[in-house]
mmCIF file of C-alpha atoms in Angstrom:
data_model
loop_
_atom_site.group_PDB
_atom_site.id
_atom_site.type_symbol
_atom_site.label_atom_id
_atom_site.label_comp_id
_atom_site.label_asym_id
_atom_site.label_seq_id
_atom_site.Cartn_x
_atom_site.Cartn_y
_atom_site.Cartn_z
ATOM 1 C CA UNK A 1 67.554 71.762 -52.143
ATOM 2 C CA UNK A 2 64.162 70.724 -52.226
ATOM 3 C CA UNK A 3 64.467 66.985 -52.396
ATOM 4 C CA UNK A 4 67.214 67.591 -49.710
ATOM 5 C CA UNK A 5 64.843 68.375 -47.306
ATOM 6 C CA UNK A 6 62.292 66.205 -48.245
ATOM 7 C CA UNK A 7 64.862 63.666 -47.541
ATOM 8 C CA UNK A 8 65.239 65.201 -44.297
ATOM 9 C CA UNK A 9 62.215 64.838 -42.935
ATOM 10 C CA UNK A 10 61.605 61.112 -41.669
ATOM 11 C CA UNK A 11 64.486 61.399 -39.947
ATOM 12 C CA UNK A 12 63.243 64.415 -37.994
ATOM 13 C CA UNK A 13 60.513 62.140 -36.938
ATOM 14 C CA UNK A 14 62.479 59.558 -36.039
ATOM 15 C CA UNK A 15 64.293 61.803 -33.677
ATOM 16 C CA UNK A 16 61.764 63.076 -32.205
ATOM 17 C CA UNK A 17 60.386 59.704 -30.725
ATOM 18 C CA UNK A 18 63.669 59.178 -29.591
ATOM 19 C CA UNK A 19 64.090 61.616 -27.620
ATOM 20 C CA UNK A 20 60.706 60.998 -25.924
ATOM 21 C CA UNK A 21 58.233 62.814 -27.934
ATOM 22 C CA UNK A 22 54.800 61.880 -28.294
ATOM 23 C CA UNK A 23 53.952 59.460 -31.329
ATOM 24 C CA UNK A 24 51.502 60.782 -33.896
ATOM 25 C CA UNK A 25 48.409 58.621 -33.994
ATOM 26 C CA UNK A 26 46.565 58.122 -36.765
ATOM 27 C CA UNK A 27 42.519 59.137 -37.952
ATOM 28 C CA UNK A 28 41.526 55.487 -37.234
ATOM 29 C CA UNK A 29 43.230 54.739 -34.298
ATOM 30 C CA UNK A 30 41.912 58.093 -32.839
ATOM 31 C CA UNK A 31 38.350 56.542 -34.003
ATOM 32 C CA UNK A 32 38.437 53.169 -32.524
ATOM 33 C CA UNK A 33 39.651 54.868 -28.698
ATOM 34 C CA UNK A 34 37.144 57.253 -28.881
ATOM 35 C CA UNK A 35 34.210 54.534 -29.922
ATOM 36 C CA UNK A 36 36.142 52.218 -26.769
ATOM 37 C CA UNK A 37 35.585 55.323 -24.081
ATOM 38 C CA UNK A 38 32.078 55.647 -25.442
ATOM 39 C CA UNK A 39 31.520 52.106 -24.998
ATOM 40 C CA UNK A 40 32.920 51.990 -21.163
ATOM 41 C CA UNK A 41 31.233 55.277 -19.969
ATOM 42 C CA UNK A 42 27.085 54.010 -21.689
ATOM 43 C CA UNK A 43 27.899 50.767 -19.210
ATOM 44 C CA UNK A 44 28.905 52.222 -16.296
ATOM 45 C CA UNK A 45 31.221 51.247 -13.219
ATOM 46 C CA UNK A 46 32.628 47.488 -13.983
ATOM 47 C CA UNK A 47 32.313 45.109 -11.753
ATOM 48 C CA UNK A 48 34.451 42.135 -10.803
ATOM 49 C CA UNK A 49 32.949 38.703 -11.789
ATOM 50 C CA UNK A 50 31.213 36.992 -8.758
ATOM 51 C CA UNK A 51 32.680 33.928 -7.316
ATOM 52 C CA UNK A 52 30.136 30.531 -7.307
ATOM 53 C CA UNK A 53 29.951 29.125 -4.248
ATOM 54 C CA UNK A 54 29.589 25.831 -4.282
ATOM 55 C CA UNK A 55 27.289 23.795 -2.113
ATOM 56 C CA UNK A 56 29.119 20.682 -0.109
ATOM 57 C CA UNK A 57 26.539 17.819 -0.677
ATOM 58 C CA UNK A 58 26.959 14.106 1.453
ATOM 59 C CA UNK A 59 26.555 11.869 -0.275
ATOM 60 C CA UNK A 60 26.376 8.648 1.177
ATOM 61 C CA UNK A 61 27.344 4.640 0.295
ATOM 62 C CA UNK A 62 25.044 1.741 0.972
ATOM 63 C CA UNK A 63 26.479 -1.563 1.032
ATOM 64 C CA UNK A 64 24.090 -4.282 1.307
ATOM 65 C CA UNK A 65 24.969 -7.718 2.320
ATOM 66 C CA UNK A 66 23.257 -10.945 2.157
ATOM 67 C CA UNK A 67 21.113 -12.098 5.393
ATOM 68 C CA UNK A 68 22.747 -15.349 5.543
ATOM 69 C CA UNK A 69 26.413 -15.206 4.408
ATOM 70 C CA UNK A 70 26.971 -11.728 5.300
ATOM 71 C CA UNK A 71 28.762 -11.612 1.826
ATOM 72 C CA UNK A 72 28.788 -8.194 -0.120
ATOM 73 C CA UNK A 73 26.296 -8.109 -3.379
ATOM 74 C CA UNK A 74 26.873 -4.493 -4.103
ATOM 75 C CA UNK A 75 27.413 -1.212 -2.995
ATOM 76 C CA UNK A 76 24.785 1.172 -3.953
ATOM 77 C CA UNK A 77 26.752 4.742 -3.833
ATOM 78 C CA UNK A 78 26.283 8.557 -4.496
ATOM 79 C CA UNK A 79 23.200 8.449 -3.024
ATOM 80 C CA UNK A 80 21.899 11.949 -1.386
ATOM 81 C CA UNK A 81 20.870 12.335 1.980
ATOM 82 C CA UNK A 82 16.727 12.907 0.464
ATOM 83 C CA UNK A 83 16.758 9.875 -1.175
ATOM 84 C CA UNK A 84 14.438 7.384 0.711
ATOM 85 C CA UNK A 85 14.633 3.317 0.990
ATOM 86 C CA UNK A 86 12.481 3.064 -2.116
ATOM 87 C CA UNK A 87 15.307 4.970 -4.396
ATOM 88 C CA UNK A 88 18.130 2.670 -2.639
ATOM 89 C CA UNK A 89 15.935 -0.470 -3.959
ATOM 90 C CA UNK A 90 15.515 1.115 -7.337
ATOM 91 C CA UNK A 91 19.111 1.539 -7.831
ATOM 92 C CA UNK A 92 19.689 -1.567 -6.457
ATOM 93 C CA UNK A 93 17.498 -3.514 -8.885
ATOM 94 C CA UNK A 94 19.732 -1.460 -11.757
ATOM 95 C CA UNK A 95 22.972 -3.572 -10.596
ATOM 96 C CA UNK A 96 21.043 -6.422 -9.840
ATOM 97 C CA UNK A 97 18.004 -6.692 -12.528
ATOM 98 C CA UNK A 98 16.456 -10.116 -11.075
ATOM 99 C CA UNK A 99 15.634 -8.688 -7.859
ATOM 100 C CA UNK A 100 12.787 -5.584 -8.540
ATOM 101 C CA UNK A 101 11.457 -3.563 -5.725
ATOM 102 C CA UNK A 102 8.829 -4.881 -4.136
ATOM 103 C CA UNK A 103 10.954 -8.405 -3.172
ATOM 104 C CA UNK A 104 14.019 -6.596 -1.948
ATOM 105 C CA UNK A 105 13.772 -6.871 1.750
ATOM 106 C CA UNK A 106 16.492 -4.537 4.230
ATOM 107 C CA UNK A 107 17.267 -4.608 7.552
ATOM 108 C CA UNK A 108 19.566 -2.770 9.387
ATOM 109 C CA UNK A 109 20.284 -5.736 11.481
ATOM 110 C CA UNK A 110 19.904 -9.602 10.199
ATOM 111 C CA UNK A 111 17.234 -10.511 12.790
ATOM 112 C CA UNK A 112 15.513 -7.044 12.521
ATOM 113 C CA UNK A 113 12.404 -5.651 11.267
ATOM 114 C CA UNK A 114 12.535 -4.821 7.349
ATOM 115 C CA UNK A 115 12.380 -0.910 6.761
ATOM 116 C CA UNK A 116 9.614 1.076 5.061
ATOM 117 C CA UNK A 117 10.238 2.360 2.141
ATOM 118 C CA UNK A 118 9.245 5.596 2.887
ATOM 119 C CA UNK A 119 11.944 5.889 5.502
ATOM 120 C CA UNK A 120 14.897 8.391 5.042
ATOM 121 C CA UNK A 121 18.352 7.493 3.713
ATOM 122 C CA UNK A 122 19.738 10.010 6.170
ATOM 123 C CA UNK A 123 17.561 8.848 9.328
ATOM 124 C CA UNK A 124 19.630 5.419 9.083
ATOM 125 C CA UNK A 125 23.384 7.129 8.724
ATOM 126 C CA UNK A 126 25.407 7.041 11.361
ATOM 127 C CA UNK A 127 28.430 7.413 8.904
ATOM 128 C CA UNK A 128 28.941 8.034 4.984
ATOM 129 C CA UNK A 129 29.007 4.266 4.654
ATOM 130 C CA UNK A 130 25.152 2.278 5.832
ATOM 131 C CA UNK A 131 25.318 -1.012 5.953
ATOM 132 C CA UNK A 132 22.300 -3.038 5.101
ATOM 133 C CA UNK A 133 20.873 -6.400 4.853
ATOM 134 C CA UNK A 134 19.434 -8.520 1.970
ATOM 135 C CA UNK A 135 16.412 -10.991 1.501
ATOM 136 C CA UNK A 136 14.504 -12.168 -0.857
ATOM 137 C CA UNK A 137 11.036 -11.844 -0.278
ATOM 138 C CA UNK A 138 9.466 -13.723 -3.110
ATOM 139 C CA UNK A 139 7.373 -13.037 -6.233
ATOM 140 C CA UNK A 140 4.876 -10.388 -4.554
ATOM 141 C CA UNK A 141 1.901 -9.023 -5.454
ATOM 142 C CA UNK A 142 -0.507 -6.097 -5.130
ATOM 143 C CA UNK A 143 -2.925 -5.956 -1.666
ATOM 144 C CA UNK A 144 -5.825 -4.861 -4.679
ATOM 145 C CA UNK A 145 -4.916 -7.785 -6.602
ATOM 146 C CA UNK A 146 -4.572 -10.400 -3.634
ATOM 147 C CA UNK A 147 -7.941 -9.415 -2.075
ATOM 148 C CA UNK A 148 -9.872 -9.408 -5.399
ATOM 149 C CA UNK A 149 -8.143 -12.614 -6.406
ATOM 150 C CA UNK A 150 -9.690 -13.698 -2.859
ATOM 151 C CA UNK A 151 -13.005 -12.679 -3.329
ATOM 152 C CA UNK A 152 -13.721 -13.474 -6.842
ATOM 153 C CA UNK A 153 -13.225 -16.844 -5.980
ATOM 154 C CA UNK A 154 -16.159 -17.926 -3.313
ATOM 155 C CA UNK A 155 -18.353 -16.002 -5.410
ATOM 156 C CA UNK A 156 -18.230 -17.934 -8.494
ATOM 157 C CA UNK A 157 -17.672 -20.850 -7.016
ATOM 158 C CA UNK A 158 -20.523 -20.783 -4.733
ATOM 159 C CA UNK A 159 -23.066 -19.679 -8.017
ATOM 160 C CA UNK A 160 -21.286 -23.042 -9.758
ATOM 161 C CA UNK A 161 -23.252 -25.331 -6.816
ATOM 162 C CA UNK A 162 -26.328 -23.223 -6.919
ATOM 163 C CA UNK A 163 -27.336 -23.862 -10.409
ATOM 164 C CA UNK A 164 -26.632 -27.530 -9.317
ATOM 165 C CA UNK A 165 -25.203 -29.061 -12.457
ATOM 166 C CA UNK A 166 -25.545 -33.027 -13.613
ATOM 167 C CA UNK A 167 -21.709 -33.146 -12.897
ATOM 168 C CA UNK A 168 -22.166 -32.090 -9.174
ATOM 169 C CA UNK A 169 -25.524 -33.578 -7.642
ATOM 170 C CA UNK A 170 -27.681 -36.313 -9.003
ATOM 171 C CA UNK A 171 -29.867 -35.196 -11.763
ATOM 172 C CA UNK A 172 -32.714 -37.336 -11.192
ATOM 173 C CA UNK A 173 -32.508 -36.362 -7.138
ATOM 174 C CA UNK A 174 -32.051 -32.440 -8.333
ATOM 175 C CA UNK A 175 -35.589 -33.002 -10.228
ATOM 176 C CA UNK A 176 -37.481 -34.230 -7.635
ATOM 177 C CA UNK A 177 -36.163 -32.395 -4.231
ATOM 178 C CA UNK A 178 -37.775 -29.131 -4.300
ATOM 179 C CA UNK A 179 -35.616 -26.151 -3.213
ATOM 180 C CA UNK A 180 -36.615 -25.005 0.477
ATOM 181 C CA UNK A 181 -36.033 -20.961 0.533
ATOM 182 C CA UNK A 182 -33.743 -21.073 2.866
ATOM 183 C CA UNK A 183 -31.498 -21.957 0.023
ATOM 184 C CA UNK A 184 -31.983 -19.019 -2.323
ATOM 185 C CA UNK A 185 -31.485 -16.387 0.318
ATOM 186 C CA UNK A 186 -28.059 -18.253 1.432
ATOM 187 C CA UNK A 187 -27.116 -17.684 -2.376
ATOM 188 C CA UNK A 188 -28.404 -13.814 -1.952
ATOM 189 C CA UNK A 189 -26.575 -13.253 1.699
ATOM 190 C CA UNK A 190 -23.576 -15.387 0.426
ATOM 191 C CA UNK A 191 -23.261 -13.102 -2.439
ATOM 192 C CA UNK A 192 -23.559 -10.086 -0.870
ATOM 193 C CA UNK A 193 -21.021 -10.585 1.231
ATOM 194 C CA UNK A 194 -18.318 -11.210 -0.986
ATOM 195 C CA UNK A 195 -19.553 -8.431 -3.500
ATOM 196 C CA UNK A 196 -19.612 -6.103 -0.685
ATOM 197 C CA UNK A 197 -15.706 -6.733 0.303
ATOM 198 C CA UNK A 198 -15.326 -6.587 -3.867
ATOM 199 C CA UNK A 199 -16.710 -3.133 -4.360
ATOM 200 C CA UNK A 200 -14.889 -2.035 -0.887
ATOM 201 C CA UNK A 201 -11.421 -3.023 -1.921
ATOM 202 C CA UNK A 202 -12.001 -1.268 -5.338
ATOM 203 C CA UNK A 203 -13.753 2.130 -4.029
ATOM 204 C CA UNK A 204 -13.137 2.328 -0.265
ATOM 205 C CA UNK A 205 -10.073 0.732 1.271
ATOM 206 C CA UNK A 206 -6.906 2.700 -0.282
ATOM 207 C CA UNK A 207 -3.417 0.746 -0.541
ATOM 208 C CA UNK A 208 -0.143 2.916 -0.304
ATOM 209 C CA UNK A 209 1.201 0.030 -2.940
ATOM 210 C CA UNK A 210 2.432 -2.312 -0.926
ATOM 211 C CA UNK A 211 3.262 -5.883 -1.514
ATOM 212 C CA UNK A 212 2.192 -8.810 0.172
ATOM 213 C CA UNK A 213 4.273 -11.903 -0.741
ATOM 214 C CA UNK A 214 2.726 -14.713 -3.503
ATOM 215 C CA UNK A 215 1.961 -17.750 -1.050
ATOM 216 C CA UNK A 216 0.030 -15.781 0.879
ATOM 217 C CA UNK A 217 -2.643 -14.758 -1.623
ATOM 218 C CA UNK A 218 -2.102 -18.505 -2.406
ATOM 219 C CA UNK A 219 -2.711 -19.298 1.136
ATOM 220 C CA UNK A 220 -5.532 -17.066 1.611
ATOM 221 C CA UNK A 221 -7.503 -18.293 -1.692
ATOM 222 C CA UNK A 222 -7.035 -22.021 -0.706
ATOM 223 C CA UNK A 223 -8.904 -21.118 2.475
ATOM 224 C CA UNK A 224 -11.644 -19.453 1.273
ATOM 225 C CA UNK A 225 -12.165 -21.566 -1.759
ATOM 226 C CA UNK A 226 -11.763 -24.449 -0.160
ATOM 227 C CA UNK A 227 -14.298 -23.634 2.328
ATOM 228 C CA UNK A 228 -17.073 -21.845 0.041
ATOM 229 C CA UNK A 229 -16.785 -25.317 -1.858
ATOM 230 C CA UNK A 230 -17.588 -27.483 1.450
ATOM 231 C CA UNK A 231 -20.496 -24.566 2.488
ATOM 232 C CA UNK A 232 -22.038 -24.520 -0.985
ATOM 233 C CA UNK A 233 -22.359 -28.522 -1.652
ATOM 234 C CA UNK A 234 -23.824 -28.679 1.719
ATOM 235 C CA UNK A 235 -26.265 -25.917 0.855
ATOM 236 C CA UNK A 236 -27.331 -26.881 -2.123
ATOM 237 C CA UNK A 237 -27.452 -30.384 -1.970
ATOM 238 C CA UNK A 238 -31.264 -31.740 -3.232
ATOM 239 C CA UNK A 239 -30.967 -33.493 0.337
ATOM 240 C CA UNK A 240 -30.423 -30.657 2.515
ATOM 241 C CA UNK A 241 -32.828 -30.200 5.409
ATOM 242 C CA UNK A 242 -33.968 -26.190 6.246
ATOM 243 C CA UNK A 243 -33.150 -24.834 9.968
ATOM 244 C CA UNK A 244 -35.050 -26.804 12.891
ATOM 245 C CA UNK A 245 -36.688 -23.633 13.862
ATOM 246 C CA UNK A 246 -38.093 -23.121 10.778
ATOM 247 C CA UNK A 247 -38.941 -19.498 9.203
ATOM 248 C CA UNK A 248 -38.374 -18.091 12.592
ATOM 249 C CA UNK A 249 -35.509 -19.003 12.702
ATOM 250 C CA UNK A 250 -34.113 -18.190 9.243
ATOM 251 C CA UNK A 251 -35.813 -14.179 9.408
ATOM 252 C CA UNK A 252 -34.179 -13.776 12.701
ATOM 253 C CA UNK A 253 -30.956 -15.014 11.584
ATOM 254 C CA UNK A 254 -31.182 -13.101 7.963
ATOM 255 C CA UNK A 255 -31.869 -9.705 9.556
ATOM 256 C CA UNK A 256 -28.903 -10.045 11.899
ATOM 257 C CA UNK A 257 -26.898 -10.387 9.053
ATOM 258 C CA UNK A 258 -28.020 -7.825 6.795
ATOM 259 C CA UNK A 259 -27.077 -5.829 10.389
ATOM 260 C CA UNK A 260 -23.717 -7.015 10.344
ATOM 261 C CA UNK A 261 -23.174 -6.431 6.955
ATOM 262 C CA UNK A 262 -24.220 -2.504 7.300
ATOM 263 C CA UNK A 263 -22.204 -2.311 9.899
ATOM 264 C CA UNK A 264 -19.132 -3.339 8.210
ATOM 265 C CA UNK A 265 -19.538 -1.685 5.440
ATOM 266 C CA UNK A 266 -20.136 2.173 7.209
ATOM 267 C CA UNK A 267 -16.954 1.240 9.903
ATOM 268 C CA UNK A 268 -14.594 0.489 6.725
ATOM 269 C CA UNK A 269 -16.547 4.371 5.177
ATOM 270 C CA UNK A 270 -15.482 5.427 8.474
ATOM 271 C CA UNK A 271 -11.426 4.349 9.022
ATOM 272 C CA UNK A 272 -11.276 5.073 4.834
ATOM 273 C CA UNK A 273 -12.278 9.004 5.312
ATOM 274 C CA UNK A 274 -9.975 9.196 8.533
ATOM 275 C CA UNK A 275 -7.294 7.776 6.245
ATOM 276 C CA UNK A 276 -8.082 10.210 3.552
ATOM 277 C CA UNK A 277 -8.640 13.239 5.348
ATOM 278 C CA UNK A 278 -5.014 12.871 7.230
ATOM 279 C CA UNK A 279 -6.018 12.857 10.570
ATOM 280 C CA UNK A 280 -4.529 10.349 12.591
ATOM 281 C CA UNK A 281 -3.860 12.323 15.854
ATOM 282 C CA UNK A 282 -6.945 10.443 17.124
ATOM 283 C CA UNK A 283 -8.935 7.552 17.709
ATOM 284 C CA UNK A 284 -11.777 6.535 14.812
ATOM 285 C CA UNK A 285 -14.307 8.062 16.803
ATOM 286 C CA UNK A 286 -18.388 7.060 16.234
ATOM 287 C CA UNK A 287 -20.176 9.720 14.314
ATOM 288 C CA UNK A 288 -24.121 10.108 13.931
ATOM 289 C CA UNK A 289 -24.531 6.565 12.333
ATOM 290 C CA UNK A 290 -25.412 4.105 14.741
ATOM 291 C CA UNK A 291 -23.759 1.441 13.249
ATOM 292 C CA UNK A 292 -20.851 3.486 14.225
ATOM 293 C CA UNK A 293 -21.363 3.485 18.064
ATOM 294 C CA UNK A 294 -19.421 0.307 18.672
ATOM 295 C CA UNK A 295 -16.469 1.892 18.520
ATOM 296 C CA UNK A 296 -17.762 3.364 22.554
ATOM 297 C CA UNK A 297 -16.949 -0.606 22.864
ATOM 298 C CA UNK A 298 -14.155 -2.019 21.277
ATOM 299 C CA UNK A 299 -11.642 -1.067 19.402
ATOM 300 C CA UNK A 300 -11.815 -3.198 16.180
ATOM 301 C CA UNK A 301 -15.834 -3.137 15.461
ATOM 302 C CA UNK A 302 -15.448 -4.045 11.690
ATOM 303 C CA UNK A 303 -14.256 -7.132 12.875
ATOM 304 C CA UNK A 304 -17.002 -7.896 15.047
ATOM 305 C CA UNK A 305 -19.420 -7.164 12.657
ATOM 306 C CA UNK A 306 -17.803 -9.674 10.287
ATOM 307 C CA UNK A 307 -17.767 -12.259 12.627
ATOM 308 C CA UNK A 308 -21.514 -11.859 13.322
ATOM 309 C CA UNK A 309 -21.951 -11.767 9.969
ATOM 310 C CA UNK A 310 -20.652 -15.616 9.647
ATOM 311 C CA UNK A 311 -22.334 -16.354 13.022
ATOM 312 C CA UNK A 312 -25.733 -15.277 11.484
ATOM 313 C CA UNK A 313 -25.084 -17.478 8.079
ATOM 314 C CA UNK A 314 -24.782 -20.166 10.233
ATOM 315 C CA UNK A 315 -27.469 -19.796 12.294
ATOM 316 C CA UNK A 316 -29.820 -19.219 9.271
ATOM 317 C CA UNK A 317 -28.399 -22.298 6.903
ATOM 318 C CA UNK A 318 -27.935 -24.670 10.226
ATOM 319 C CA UNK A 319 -25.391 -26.475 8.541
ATOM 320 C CA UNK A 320 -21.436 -28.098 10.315
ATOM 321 C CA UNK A 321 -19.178 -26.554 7.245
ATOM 322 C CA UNK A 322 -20.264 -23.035 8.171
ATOM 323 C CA UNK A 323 -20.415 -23.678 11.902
ATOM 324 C CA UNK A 324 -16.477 -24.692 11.709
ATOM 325 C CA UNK A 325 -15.495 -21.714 9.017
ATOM 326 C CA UNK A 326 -17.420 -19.046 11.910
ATOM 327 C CA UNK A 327 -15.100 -21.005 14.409
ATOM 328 C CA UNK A 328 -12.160 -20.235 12.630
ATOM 329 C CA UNK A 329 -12.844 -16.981 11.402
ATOM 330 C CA UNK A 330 -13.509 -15.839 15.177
ATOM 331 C CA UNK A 331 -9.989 -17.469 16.136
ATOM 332 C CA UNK A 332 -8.442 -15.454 13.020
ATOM 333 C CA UNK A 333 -10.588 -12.111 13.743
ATOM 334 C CA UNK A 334 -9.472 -12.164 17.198
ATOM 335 C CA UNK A 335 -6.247 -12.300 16.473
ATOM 336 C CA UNK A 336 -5.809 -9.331 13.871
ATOM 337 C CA UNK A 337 -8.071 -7.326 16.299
ATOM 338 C CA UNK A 338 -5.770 -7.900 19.064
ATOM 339 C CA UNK A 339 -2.768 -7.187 17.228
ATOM 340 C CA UNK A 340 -4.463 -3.720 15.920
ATOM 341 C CA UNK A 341 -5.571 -3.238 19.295
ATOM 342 C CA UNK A 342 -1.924 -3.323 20.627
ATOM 343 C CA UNK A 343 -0.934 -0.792 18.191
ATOM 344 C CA UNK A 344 -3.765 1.669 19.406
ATOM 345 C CA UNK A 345 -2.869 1.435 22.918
ATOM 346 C CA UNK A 346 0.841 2.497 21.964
ATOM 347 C CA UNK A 347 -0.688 5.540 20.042
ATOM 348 C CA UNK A 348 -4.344 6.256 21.432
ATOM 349 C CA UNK A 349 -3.545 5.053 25.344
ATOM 350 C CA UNK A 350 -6.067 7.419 27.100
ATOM 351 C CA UNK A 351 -9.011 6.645 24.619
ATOM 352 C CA UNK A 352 -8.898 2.999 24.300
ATOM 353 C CA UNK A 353 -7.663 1.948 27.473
ATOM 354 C CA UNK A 354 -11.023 1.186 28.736
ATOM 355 C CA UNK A 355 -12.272 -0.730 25.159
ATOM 356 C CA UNK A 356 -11.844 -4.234 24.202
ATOM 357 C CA UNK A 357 -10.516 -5.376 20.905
ATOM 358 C CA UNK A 358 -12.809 -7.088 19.299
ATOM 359 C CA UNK A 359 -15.424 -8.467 21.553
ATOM 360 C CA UNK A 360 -16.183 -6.747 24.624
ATOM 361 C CA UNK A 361 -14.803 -8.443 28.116
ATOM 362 C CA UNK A 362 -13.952 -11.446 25.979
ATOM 363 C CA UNK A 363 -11.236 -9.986 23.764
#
């Protein structure tokens, strides 16, 4: 009887959850719900997972094509509407490695200006796709590099005549001429001047990095040495013959220089803090220095004082090669000061209206 209804007894059970009846759950299960509803009541109400929204960014393609054959070189693409010209030529010299930077030349149109680097990717759209155009500017260099490259030069060169080697001048005539003084304070106002634009370029005038192609620094330094070569054999050859005026002449000469050479030096201070400080809403305007009050006058007054500077060197040393290097470097002044002159008009039109460029009533 008794192992009869031990027998009996699973199938009781079985019945049971049949017919419907609860299931009997066992000690762990009961553990592992309660240590669940623990869990979901300590973290509170759940929350559905928030959807990322995802930002639509243009990007935009930039196929550049070559000035002349208007064939394709490459298309530069992905690039996002904050990237400027500069990034466009950096990608550009990844697909094509021989052309860097600073030679890579665009143009939105082939007999268009070429575009600053600084200008906006986005600015130039007018679609996804901006079409460009290539050309090769050249090996270029820095502006620091080309103007102390420029300078160097006449200063050296013009100390190699003044010691007047045997290999240069006669050495029996460099003996016997004695040295009027005239000559040694050419040497000291010659050197200034070129020391003076040495020191400027390297602690005053501020480049954004640009580039400035290689024949031009090539250019520029075959003018100047040239010319400081012609000046300084004429100088100090044992033959040369002082001013006809005589000490008058040379003091009055030698001060207006040393003038001229103040004065370019405190309007480059001048137009280097306006650059610095960021304001360009104005004209340069003269400040307590009088060496600053040309600028009532023209518009361009560090290149009048440079010209007088020349002017005066001539005057003092009496002498043709400097007479024709003033002559051109008045023609070439002129001609930078009216160009910068232009540009101030289209900016500044009230406040220089009235002012000359570089000399007043004649330019």
């Amino acid at each position: 009887m008794h192992r009869g209804q031990k027998l009996c007894t699973p199938e009781h059970k079985g019945d049971a959850a049949a017919h419907g009846g609860a299931p009997s759950m066992s000690r762990s299960d009961t553990r592992s719900f309660f240590n669940f509803s623990q869990l979901v009541l300590s973290s509170g109400n759940l929350k559905p997972p928030q959807v990322l929204k995802h930002s639509k960014v243009t990007y935009f393609e930039v196929e550049i094509l070559d000035v002349q054959s208007k064939k394709q070189i490459c298309i530069v693409d992905k690039v996002p509407p904050s990237s400027t010209l500069l990034d466009v030529k950096h990608k550009f010299h990844k697909a094509c490695p021989q052309w860097y930077p600073s030679r890579v030349g665009l143009q939105l149109e082939r007999n268009g200006p070429y575009l600053k680097d600084s200008i906006s990717i986005q600015s130039l759209a007018v679609s996804s796709i901006i079409t460009l155009y290539f050309t090769d500017l050249g090996q270029q260099v820095g502006w620091t590099t080309f103007f102390l490259t420029e300078y160097t030069g006449p200063l050296l060169i013009y100390l190699f005549f003044y010691i007047r080697l045997s290999t240069v001048y006669d050495h029996v005539e460099t003996k016997k001429n004695f040295r009027h003084p005239v000559v040694h304070l050419a040497c000291f106002c010659h050197c200034l001047h070129y020391i003076r634009h040495l020191l400027e370029t390297l602690f005053v005038h501020k480049f954004s990095g640009g580039h400035t192609p290689l024949k031009n620094m090539i250019k520029g330094c075959a003018f100047y040495w040239g010319f400081t070569s012609w000046i300084a054999y004429y100088i100090n050859h044992p033959r040369y013959t002082p001013p006809s005026f005589g000490y008058r002449q040379v003091s009055f000469a030698a001060l207006a220089f040393l003038m001229c050479e103040a004065g370019n030096h405190f309007i480059n201070v001048a137009l280097a803090h306006q650059n610095h400080s960021g304001n360009k809403s104005c004209f340069p305007s003269p400040t307590y220095n009088p060496f600053t009050w040309l600028f009532f006058l023209v518009s361009c007054p560090n290149y009048t004082y440079e010209v007088g500077s020349w002017i005066s060197f001539t005057v003092m040393t009496q002498t043709l090669p400097v007479g024709i290097f003033a002559f051109l470097m008045v023609i070439q002044m002129s001609l930078w000061a009216q160009k910068k002159h232009r540009l101030y008009l289209k900016r500044f039109y009230p406040e220089v209206r009235r002012k000359a460029a570089m000399i007043p009533i004649i330019f």
